[in-house]
GROMACS .gro file of C-alpha atoms in nm:
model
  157
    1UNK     CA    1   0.976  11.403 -11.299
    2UNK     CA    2   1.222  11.327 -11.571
    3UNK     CA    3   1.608  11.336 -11.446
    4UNK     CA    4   1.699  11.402 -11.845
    5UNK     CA    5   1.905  11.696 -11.889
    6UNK     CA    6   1.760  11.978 -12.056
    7UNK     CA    7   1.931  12.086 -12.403
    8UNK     CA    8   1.982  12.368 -12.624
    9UNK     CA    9   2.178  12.304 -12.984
   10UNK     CA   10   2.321  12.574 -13.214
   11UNK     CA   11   2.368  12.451 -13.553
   12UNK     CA   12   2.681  12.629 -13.701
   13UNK     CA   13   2.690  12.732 -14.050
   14UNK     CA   14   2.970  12.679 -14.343
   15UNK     CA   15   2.941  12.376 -14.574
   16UNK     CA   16   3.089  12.130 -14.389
   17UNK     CA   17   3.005  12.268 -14.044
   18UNK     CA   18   2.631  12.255 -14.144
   19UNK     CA   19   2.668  11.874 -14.299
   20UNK     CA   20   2.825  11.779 -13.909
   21UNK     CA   21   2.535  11.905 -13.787
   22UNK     CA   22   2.280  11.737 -13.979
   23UNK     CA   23   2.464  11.419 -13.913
   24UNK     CA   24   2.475  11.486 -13.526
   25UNK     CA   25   2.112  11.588 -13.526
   26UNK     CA   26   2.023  11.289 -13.699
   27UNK     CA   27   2.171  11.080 -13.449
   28UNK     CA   28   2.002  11.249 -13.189
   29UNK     CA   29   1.660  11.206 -13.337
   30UNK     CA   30   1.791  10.805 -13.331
   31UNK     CA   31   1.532  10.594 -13.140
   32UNK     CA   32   1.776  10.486 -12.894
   33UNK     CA   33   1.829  10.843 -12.749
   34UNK     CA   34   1.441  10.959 -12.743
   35UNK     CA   35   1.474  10.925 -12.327
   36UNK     CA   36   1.776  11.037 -12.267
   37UNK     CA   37   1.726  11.411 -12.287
   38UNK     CA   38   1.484  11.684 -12.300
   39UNK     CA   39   1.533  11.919 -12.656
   40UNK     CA   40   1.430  12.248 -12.577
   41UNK     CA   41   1.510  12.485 -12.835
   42UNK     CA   42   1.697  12.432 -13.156
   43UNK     CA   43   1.905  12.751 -13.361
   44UNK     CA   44   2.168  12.777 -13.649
   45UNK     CA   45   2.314  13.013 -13.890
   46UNK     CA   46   2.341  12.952 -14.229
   47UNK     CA   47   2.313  12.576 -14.349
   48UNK     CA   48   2.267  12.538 -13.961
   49UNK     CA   49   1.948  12.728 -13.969
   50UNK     CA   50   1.804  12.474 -14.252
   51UNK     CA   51   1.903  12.188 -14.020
   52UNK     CA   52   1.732  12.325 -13.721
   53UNK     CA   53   1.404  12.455 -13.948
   54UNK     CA   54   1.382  12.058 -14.085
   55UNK     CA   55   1.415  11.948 -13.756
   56UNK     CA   56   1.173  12.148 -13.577
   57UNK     CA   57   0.889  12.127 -13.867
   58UNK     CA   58   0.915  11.746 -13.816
   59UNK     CA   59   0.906  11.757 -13.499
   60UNK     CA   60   0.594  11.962 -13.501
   61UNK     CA   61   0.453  11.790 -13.768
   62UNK     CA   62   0.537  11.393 -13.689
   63UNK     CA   63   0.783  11.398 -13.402
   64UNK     CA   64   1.146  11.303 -13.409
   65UNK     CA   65   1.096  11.045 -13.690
   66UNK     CA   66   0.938  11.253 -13.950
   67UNK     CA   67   1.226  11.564 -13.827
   68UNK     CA   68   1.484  11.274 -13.859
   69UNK     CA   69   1.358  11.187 -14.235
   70UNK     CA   70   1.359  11.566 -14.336
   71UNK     CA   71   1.692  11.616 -14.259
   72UNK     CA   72   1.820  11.312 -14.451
   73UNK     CA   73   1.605  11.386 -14.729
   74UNK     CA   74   1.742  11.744 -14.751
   75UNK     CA   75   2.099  11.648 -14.765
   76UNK     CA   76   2.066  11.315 -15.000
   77UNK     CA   77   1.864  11.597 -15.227
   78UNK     CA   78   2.199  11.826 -15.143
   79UNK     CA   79   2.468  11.554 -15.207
   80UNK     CA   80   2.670  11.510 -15.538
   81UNK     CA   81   2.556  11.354 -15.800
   82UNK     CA   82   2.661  11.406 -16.130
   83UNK     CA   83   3.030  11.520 -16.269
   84UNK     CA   84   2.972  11.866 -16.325
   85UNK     CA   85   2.902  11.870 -15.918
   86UNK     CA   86   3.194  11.639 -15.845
   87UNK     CA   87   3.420  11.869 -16.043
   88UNK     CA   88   3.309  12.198 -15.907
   89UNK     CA   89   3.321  12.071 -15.539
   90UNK     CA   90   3.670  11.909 -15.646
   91UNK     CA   91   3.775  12.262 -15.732
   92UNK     CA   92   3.618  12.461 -15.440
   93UNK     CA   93   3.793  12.196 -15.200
   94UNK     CA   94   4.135  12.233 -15.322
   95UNK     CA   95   4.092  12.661 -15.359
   96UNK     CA   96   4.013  12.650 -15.017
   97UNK     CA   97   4.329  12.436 -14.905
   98UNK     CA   98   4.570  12.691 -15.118
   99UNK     CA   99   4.821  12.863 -14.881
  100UNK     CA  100   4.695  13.239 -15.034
  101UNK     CA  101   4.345  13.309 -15.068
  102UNK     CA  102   4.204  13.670 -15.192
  103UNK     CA  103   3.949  13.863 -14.999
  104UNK     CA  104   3.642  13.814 -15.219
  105UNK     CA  105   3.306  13.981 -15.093
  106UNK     CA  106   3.001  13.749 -15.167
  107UNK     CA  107   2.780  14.091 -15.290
  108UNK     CA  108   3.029  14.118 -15.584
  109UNK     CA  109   2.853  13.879 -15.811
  110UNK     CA  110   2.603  13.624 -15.827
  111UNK     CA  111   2.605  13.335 -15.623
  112UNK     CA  112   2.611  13.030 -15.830
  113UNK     CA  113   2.417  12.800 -15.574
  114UNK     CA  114   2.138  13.031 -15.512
  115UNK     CA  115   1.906  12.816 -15.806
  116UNK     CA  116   2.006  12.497 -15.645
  117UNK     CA  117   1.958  12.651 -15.318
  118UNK     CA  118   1.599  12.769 -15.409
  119UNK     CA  119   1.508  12.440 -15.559
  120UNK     CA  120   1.587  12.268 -15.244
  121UNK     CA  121   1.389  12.464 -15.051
  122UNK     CA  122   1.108  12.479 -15.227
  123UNK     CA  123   1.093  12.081 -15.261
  124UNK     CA  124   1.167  12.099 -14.844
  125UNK     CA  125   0.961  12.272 -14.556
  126UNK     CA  126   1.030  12.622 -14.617
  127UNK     CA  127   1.245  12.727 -14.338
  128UNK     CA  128   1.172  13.096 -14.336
  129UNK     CA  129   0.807  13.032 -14.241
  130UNK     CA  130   0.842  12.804 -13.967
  131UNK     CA  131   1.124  13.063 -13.836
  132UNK     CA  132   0.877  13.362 -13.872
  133UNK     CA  133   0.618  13.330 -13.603
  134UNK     CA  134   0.572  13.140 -13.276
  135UNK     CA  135   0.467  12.831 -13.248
  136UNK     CA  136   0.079  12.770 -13.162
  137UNK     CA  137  -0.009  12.605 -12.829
  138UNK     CA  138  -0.098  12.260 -13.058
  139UNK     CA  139   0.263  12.289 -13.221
  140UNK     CA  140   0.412  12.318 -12.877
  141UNK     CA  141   0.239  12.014 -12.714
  142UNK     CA  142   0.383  11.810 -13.018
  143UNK     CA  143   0.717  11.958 -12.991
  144UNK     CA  144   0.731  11.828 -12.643
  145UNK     CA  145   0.542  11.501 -12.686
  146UNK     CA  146   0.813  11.399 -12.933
  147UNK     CA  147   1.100  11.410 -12.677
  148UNK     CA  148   0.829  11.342 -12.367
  149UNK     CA  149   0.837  11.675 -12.195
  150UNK     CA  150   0.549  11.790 -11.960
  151UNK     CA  151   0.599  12.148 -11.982
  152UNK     CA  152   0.726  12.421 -12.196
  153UNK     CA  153   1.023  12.660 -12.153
  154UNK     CA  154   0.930  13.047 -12.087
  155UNK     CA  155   1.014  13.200 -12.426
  156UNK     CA  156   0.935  12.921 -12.620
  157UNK     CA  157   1.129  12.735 -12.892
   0.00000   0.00000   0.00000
């Protein structure tokens, strides 16, 4: 019997929040660590529910190096590059950093990233349909053959 601890990870939301994520995730999925714990379920919100969705489809699909390269691939496809980008994130940056801010609700217009957003996850495991239904007993064995577990949690993943 393994003496690896057992772990859970949220994945928090928010820009930022959801790029630390990725990068901690993707450090866990490292080689080096594949021993030295037992993942047993995987959430987020927000950008933090893309991370865990990429992680979990690889890991289902190829095991923690294919969940490793979807999550990279995602955010090099998310990172700037062009001016336009660098100028708009410039701006959004330095708003956010202003002493006032003004209650804006998201429902009042259009969100500019939704195209973007749609793009990316149309070119990426879709998320929402990995999210929607239970894993099948196959999908389960090679969740837990990619971090070497021997049984699976009540409640699944």
């Amino acid at each position: 019997m393994s003496l690896a601890p057992k772990i859970a990870i949220a994945c928090q939301g928010g820009g930022s929040h959801a790029a630390f994520a990725a990068g901690v995730l993707s450090a866990l999925l490292a080689p080096q660590f594949h021993e030295r714990y037992h993942l047993i379920a995987l959430s987020g919100t927000s950008g933090g529910a893309i991370c865990a969705a990429l992680v979990r489809s690889g890991l289902i699909r190829g095991g923690a190096d294919e969940a490793r390269r979807r999550l990279i691939d995602f955010w090099r496809d998310l990172e700037v590059n062009n001016i336009l980008d660098a100028v708009a994130n410039f701006w959004a940056v330095s708003s956010a950093r202003l002493p006032v801010s003004a209650e804006v609700s998201p429902y009042l217009y259009s969100p500019v990233a939704e195209p973007r957003s749609r793009g990316l996850l149309t070119r990426h495991p879709r998320p929402c349909v990995i999210a929607a239904r239970a894993p099948s007993s196959r999908e389960s064995q090679a969740f837990d053959r990619g971090y070497g577990h021997h049984s699976r949690p009540q409640g699944g993943v």
